[in-house]
Amino acid sequence: VRVLLTGATGLLGRWIVHCWRPDDGTLIPTNSRGGTLGPHPCLALDLTDAAQVQLALDQSNPDLILHAAAISKPEAARRDPALAWHVNVRGTSLLALWCRHHNRRILLTSTDLVFDGQRGNYSEDASPSPIVEYARTKLAAEALVRDTPGGLVARVCLLYGPSLGGPPTFFDQALADLRQGRPRAFFADEFRTPLDLPTAARALIDLAHSDVAGTLHLAGPERVSRFELFRRLAPVLGYDANLVQPGRLADLPSPEPRPADVSLCSLRLSQILPELHRPPIEEAASRWT
Ligand SMILES: NC(=O)c1ccc[n+]([C@@H]2O[C@H](COP(=O)([O-])OP(=O)(O)OC[C@H]3O[C@@H](n4cnc5c(N)ncnc54)[C@H](OP(=O)(O)O)[C@@H]3O)[C@@H](O)[C@H]2O)c1
């Protein structure tokens, strides 16, 4: 099986490349500029360039597109909504159209932020109601993928773990502060169901090999705040847990609202991939040390 991965140079994409095993088939990593990704050549597939997308897909002829490219930061989408819609929605439509014409599958990585966060513990049949621009683009992209036969939308939770290259992430910067003994505040009143990156990457590869279609929530086993997440990570990584301090959403005014509780229910996932072990926070962290 030939799987074309978009966003291979992103946080999640790099972990997918890292977790890919020889028996998973042929992986075709792509990003917007091409180049190399460690030992792997990375094909140029700029989602804003329809002709290049068409050519890259025709030439590489994948059985499945694992679509992990996006303008993925809410703040970036707020600052440049036109670009976010261009990449996240029009770009997805190009991929979905190619899949429809060639009878191939597409798997989209969407987000827990499609929910407004009023309730939490969302299952797949809950009604999305995004309150930030980024999530509005992702919800529009979801519809395009669900309209493609065999298409799968995996709504991914907050992912945590070290990056494997690229610019430092929020997570990398937070750990750097703790390593250097600098106290740092984390929201204690915003709830997610975070999952570690290697487990998320493995789950997405396994889903790529499945024939699951529709919508699926891919999230961690526990509902926690960022404060609790880092408070529990710190001692496992050898840092002082007291440096992790509670903050409140209200302390950091932002131009867009932040959903208070977008925790996801992953019951369907555990039925589909019963062998997938989603580690609790301490266990996930102990694997990186
Ligand atoms: N990280 C999370 O916690 C999280 C949570 C929920 C959902 N997700 C979803 O998971 C996916 C991956 O997120 P991420 O955190 O890995 O994102 P990321 O680190 O920001 O990486 C984004 C990737 O998209 C590519 N990209 C951007 N613009 C492009 C364009 N015009 N054409 C082609 N590729 C383009 C980038 O390629 P270049 O290197 O060439 O720019 C990069 O490889 C996204 O769909 C995101 O919505 C992530």
Short mmCIF file of C-alpha atoms and ligand atoms in Angstrom, two decimals:
data_model
loop_
_atom_site.label_atom_id
_atom_site.label_comp_id
_atom_site.label_asym_id
_atom_site.label_seq_id
_atom_site.Cartn_x
_atom_site.Cartn_y
_atom_site.Cartn_z
CA VAL A 1 0.00 0.00 0.00
CA ARG A 2 1.26 3.47 -0.95
CA VAL A 3 0.41 6.24 1.51
CA LEU A 4 1.02 9.88 0.66
CA LEU A 5 1.51 11.97 3.79
CA THR A 6 0.90 15.72 3.67
CA GLY A 7 2.48 17.86 6.39
CA ALA A 8 5.41 15.46 6.80
CA THR A 9 7.60 18.27 8.19
CA GLY A 10 5.03 19.25 10.83
CA LEU A 11 4.96 18.20 14.48
CA LEU A 12 2.64 15.24 13.89
CA GLY A 13 3.97 14.45 10.39
CA ARG A 14 7.52 13.95 11.66
CA TRP A 15 6.23 11.48 14.27
CA ILE A 16 4.27 9.60 11.60
CA VAL A 17 7.44 9.31 9.50
CA HIS A 18 9.36 8.22 12.63
CA CYS A 19 6.78 5.56 13.61
CA TRP A 20 6.33 4.21 10.06
CA ARG A 21 7.50 0.57 9.85
CA PRO A 22 8.64 -1.31 6.74
CA ASP A 23 5.55 -3.54 6.93
CA ASP A 24 3.32 -0.44 6.81
CA GLY A 25 4.04 -0.18 3.08
CA THR A 26 5.49 2.71 1.09
CA LEU A 27 5.32 6.16 2.65
CA ILE A 28 5.52 9.22 0.40
CA PRO A 29 6.26 12.22 2.66
CA THR A 30 5.31 15.65 1.29
CA ASN A 31 5.35 19.25 2.45
CA SER A 32 4.94 22.64 0.83
CA ARG A 33 8.53 23.07 -0.34
CA GLY A 34 10.03 19.63 -0.93
CA GLY A 35 13.59 18.83 0.15
CA THR A 36 14.59 16.05 2.51
CA LEU A 37 13.37 14.83 5.86
CA GLY A 38 16.29 12.98 7.48
CA PRO A 39 17.08 10.17 5.04
CA HIS A 40 13.73 10.53 3.24
CA PRO A 41 13.13 12.64 0.16
CA CYS A 42 10.17 14.94 0.71
CA LEU A 43 7.98 15.65 -2.29
CA ALA A 44 6.81 19.23 -2.90
CA LEU A 45 3.02 19.42 -2.69
CA ASP A 46 1.96 23.00 -1.99
CA LEU A 47 -1.75 22.96 -1.22
CA THR A 48 -2.12 26.50 -2.59
CA ASP A 49 -0.81 25.35 -6.00
CA ALA A 50 -3.56 23.29 -7.67
CA ALA A 51 -1.40 22.28 -10.65
CA GLN A 52 1.42 21.07 -8.40
CA VAL A 53 -1.00 19.09 -6.22
CA GLN A 54 -2.49 17.40 -9.29
CA LEU A 55 0.95 16.56 -10.71
CA ALA A 56 2.31 15.25 -7.39
CA LEU A 57 -0.74 13.01 -6.92
CA ASP A 58 -0.75 11.74 -10.52
CA GLN A 59 2.96 10.94 -10.39
CA SER A 60 3.03 9.32 -6.96
CA ASN A 61 -0.33 7.57 -7.41
CA PRO A 62 -1.04 6.79 -3.72
CA ASP A 63 -3.66 4.32 -2.48
CA LEU A 64 -4.40 6.63 0.42
CA ILE A 65 -3.73 10.24 1.40
CA LEU A 66 -2.96 10.80 5.08
CA HIS A 67 -3.66 14.51 5.28
CA ALA A 68 -1.78 16.16 8.15
CA ALA A 69 -0.87 19.47 6.50
CA ALA A 70 -2.64 22.58 7.68
CA ILE A 71 -2.38 26.08 8.94
CA SER A 72 -2.61 24.46 12.33
CA LYS A 73 -2.20 27.26 14.86
CA PRO A 74 -5.40 29.08 15.80
CA GLU A 75 -3.47 32.34 16.08
CA ALA A 76 -2.07 31.97 12.53
CA ALA A 77 -5.56 31.32 11.15
CA ARG A 78 -6.94 34.32 13.00
CA ARG A 79 -4.20 36.58 11.63
CA ASP A 80 -4.55 35.35 8.04
CA PRO A 81 -7.97 33.73 7.58
CA ALA A 82 -7.71 33.88 3.77
CA LEU A 83 -4.57 31.73 3.84
CA ALA A 84 -6.11 29.36 6.39
CA TRP A 85 -9.19 28.82 4.18
CA HIS A 86 -6.99 28.45 1.11
CA VAL A 87 -4.72 25.79 2.65
CA ASN A 88 -7.12 24.03 5.00
CA VAL A 89 -10.28 23.98 2.88
CA ARG A 90 -9.40 24.55 -0.76
CA GLY A 91 -6.26 22.44 -0.34
CA THR A 92 -8.31 19.61 1.18
CA SER A 93 -10.83 19.89 -1.66
CA LEU A 94 -8.06 19.30 -4.22
CA LEU A 95 -6.97 16.13 -2.42
CA ALA A 96 -10.55 14.92 -1.90
CA LEU A 97 -11.43 15.51 -5.56
CA TRP A 98 -8.43 13.50 -6.73
CA CYS A 99 -9.41 10.67 -4.38
CA ARG A 100 -12.99 10.68 -5.70
CA HIS A 101 -11.81 10.56 -9.32
CA HIS A 102 -9.37 7.74 -8.64
CA ASN A 103 -11.40 5.85 -6.06
CA ARG A 104 -8.79 6.29 -3.31
CA ARG A 105 -9.18 6.94 0.41
CA ILE A 106 -8.38 10.10 2.30
CA LEU A 107 -7.83 10.44 6.04
CA LEU A 108 -8.02 13.98 7.43
CA THR A 109 -6.56 15.02 10.77
CA SER A 110 -9.10 17.41 12.23
CA THR A 111 -9.30 18.89 15.70
CA ASP A 112 -11.12 18.81 19.05
CA LEU A 113 -11.54 22.58 18.63
CA VAL A 114 -14.51 22.04 16.28
CA PHE A 115 -16.51 21.96 19.53
CA ASP A 116 -17.43 25.08 21.46
CA GLY A 117 -16.19 23.65 24.76
CA GLN A 118 -19.36 24.28 26.74
CA ARG A 119 -19.92 20.64 27.64
CA GLY A 120 -16.86 18.38 27.18
CA ASN A 121 -16.60 14.61 26.71
CA TYR A 122 -17.78 14.97 23.11
CA SER A 123 -18.53 11.83 21.12
CA GLU A 124 -18.69 11.62 17.34
CA ASP A 125 -22.43 12.33 17.21
CA ALA A 126 -22.15 15.62 19.16
CA SER A 127 -22.80 18.74 17.08
CA PRO A 128 -19.69 20.76 16.28
CA SER A 129 -19.94 24.50 16.78
CA PRO A 130 -16.51 26.08 16.36
CA ILE A 131 -15.77 29.40 18.02
CA VAL A 132 -12.36 30.09 16.42
CA GLU A 133 -11.53 30.65 12.74
CA TYR A 134 -9.02 27.79 12.59
CA ALA A 135 -11.70 25.32 13.67
CA ARG A 136 -14.21 26.75 11.20
CA THR A 137 -11.76 25.92 8.40
CA LYS A 138 -11.21 22.41 9.76
CA LEU A 139 -14.95 21.77 10.04
CA ALA A 140 -15.42 22.84 6.41
CA ALA A 141 -12.58 20.48 5.42
CA GLU A 142 -14.23 17.65 7.37
CA ALA A 143 -17.37 17.87 5.22
CA LEU A 144 -15.30 17.51 2.03
CA VAL A 145 -13.63 14.36 3.35
CA ARG A 146 -16.87 12.78 4.62
CA ASP A 147 -18.33 13.34 1.13
CA THR A 148 -15.50 11.28 -0.36
CA PRO A 149 -16.25 7.54 -0.43
CA GLY A 150 -14.25 5.80 2.30
CA GLY A 151 -13.10 9.16 3.69
CA LEU A 152 -12.19 9.28 7.36
CA VAL A 153 -12.05 12.35 9.62
CA ALA A 154 -9.92 11.73 12.72
CA ARG A 155 -10.59 14.49 15.23
CA VAL A 156 -7.32 14.75 17.07
CA CYS A 157 -6.97 16.09 20.61
CA LEU A 158 -4.16 18.22 22.01
CA LEU A 159 -0.95 16.32 21.25
CA TYR A 160 2.03 16.38 23.57
CA GLY A 161 5.61 15.21 23.43
CA PRO A 162 8.93 16.44 22.10
CA SER A 163 9.16 17.66 18.53
CA LEU A 164 11.47 15.80 16.17
CA GLY A 165 12.77 18.92 14.41
CA GLY A 166 11.32 22.07 12.99
CA PRO A 167 10.67 25.19 15.06
CA PRO A 168 10.31 24.70 18.85
CA THR A 169 6.71 24.07 19.85
CA PHE A 170 4.75 25.32 22.88
CA PHE A 171 5.61 22.00 24.51
CA ASP A 172 9.37 22.32 23.77
CA GLN A 173 9.41 25.88 25.12
CA ALA A 174 7.50 24.94 28.25
CA LEU A 175 9.90 22.09 29.03
CA ALA A 176 12.90 24.34 28.33
CA ASP A 177 11.59 26.77 30.98
CA LEU A 178 11.16 23.99 33.54
CA ARG A 179 14.60 22.57 32.72
CA GLN A 180 16.14 25.97 33.40
CA GLY A 181 14.24 26.31 36.68
CA ARG A 182 11.91 29.06 35.41
CA PRO A 183 8.36 28.96 36.83
CA ARG A 184 5.63 28.92 34.23
CA ALA A 185 1.85 29.21 34.42
CA PHE A 186 -0.50 26.85 32.58
CA PHE A 187 -4.26 27.09 32.24
CA ALA A 188 -5.96 25.21 35.06
CA ASP A 189 -9.47 25.98 33.78
CA GLU A 190 -9.20 24.68 30.19
CA PHE A 191 -9.74 20.95 29.73
CA ARG A 192 -8.59 18.58 27.00
CA THR A 193 -7.93 14.85 26.61
CA PRO A 194 -4.26 15.03 25.53
CA LEU A 195 -2.50 12.15 23.82
CA ASP A 196 1.23 11.59 23.36
CA LEU A 197 2.54 12.04 19.84
CA PRO A 198 3.95 8.54 19.20
CA THR A 199 0.64 6.92 20.18
CA ALA A 200 -1.31 9.34 17.98
CA ALA A 201 1.04 8.69 15.06
CA ARG A 202 0.72 4.91 15.44
CA ALA A 203 -3.07 5.13 15.68
CA LEU A 204 -3.27 7.20 12.49
CA ILE A 205 -1.05 4.72 10.62
CA ASP A 206 -3.25 1.83 11.81
CA LEU A 207 -6.39 3.76 10.78
CA ALA A 208 -4.83 4.40 7.38
CA HIS A 209 -4.61 0.61 6.95
CA SER A 210 -8.21 0.08 8.09
CA ASP A 211 -11.40 0.57 6.13
CA VAL A 212 -12.97 2.82 8.78
CA ALA A 213 -14.89 5.74 7.29
CA GLY A 214 -16.81 8.71 8.70
CA THR A 215 -15.72 10.47 11.89
CA LEU A 216 -13.58 9.17 14.70
CA HIS A 217 -12.27 10.81 17.87
CA LEU A 218 -8.61 10.17 18.63
CA ALA A 219 -7.76 11.33 22.13
CA GLY A 220 -5.97 10.41 25.33
CA PRO A 221 -7.41 8.40 28.21
CA GLU A 222 -7.69 11.27 30.72
CA ARG A 223 -9.43 14.65 30.87
CA VAL A 224 -6.95 17.14 32.32
CA SER A 225 -6.01 20.82 32.22
CA ARG A 226 -2.65 21.92 30.81
CA PHE A 227 -1.69 22.70 34.40
CA GLU A 228 -2.32 19.10 35.46
CA LEU A 229 -0.60 17.76 32.33
CA PHE A 230 2.65 19.63 33.02
CA ARG A 231 2.41 19.17 36.79
CA ARG A 232 2.40 15.40 36.24
CA LEU A 233 5.01 15.42 33.45
CA ALA A 234 7.54 17.49 35.40
CA PRO A 235 8.66 14.96 38.07
CA VAL A 236 8.88 12.11 35.55
CA LEU A 237 11.23 14.25 33.46
CA GLY A 238 13.27 15.26 36.51
CA TYR A 239 11.95 18.82 36.88
CA ASP A 240 10.51 20.56 39.93
CA ALA A 241 6.71 20.23 39.80
CA ASN A 242 6.38 23.45 41.84
CA LEU A 243 7.60 25.42 38.83
CA VAL A 244 4.32 24.45 37.15
CA GLN A 245 1.85 27.05 38.35
CA PRO A 246 -1.90 27.40 37.79
CA GLY A 247 -3.12 30.08 35.42
CA ARG A 248 -6.61 31.10 34.35
CA LEU A 249 -8.00 31.75 30.88
CA ALA A 250 -9.05 35.18 32.10
CA ASP A 251 -5.40 36.02 32.93
CA LEU A 252 -4.43 35.97 29.27
CA PRO A 253 -6.89 37.97 27.20
CA SER A 254 -6.91 36.76 23.61
CA PRO A 255 -8.60 38.17 20.49
CA GLU A 256 -10.53 34.93 20.02
CA PRO A 257 -12.28 33.00 22.79
CA ARG A 258 -10.73 29.72 23.99
CA PRO A 259 -13.10 26.76 24.41
CA ALA A 260 -13.16 25.73 28.09
CA ASP A 261 -13.60 21.96 27.72
CA VAL A 262 -13.06 20.17 24.41
CA SER A 263 -12.36 16.79 25.97
CA LEU A 264 -13.23 13.96 23.57
CA CYS A 265 -14.76 10.55 24.16
CA SER A 266 -12.70 7.90 22.33
CA LEU A 267 -15.03 4.95 22.83
CA ARG A 268 -15.39 4.32 19.08
CA LEU A 269 -11.60 4.36 18.71
CA SER A 270 -11.14 1.72 21.41
CA GLN A 271 -13.71 -0.49 19.68
CA ILE A 272 -12.01 -0.09 16.30
CA LEU A 273 -8.41 -0.40 17.55
CA PRO A 274 -8.81 -2.50 20.73
CA GLU A 275 -5.08 -3.30 20.80
CA LEU A 276 -4.07 0.38 20.83
CA HIS A 277 -2.64 1.25 24.25
CA ARG A 278 -3.13 4.95 25.06
CA PRO A 279 -0.73 5.55 27.93
CA PRO A 280 -1.47 7.78 30.91
CA ILE A 281 0.71 10.91 31.16
CA GLU A 282 3.41 9.48 33.44
CA GLU A 283 3.86 6.37 31.30
CA ALA A 284 4.08 8.39 28.08
CA ALA A 285 6.71 10.69 29.58
CA SER A 286 8.76 7.84 31.01
CA ARG A 287 9.25 6.56 27.46
CA TRP A 288 11.11 9.72 26.40
CA THR A 289 13.63 9.72 29.26
N1 LIG B 1 -0.51 19.50 17.14
C1 LIG B 1 -1.69 19.29 17.74
O1 LIG B 1 -1.78 19.28 19.00
C2 LIG B 1 -2.93 19.03 16.91
C3 LIG B 1 -4.14 18.87 17.59
C4 LIG B 1 -5.29 18.61 16.85
C5 LIG B 1 -5.22 18.53 15.47
N2 LIG B 1 -4.04 18.71 14.83
C6 LIG B 1 -4.04 18.60 13.37
O2 LIG B 1 -3.00 17.71 13.00
C7 LIG B 1 -2.40 18.13 11.77
C8 LIG B 1 -0.92 18.32 11.98
O3 LIG B 1 -0.70 19.36 12.94
P1 LIG B 1 0.78 19.80 13.35
O4 LIG B 1 0.72 20.27 14.75
O5 LIG B 1 1.75 18.71 12.98
O6 LIG B 1 1.00 21.07 12.39
P2 LIG B 1 2.35 21.85 12.07
O7 LIG B 1 3.45 21.42 12.97
O8 LIG B 1 2.00 23.30 12.03
O9 LIG B 1 2.73 21.38 10.59
C9 LIG B 1 1.98 21.80 9.51
C10 LIG B 1 2.41 21.07 8.26
O10 LIG B 1 1.56 21.54 7.20
C11 LIG B 1 2.37 21.88 6.12
N3 LIG B 1 1.80 22.97 5.33
C12 LIG B 1 1.48 24.23 5.72
N4 LIG B 1 1.06 24.95 4.67
C13 LIG B 1 1.11 24.12 3.60
C14 LIG B 1 0.82 24.26 2.22
N5 LIG B 1 0.43 25.43 1.70
N6 LIG B 1 0.98 23.20 1.40
C15 LIG B 1 1.42 22.02 1.90
N7 LIG B 1 1.73 21.82 3.17
C16 LIG B 1 1.58 22.86 4.01
C17 LIG B 1 3.70 22.31 6.70
O11 LIG B 1 4.67 22.14 5.69
P3 LIG B 1 5.95 23.12 5.55
O12 LIG B 1 6.95 22.59 6.52
O13 LIG B 1 6.34 22.96 4.15
O14 LIG B 1 5.45 24.50 5.89
C18 LIG B 1 3.85 21.32 7.85
O15 LIG B 1 4.45 20.14 7.38
C19 LIG B 1 -3.16 19.38 11.34
O16 LIG B 1 -4.19 18.99 10.46
C20 LIG B 1 -3.76 19.90 12.63
O17 LIG B 1 -4.94 20.62 12.34
C21 LIG B 1 -2.90 18.96 15.52
#
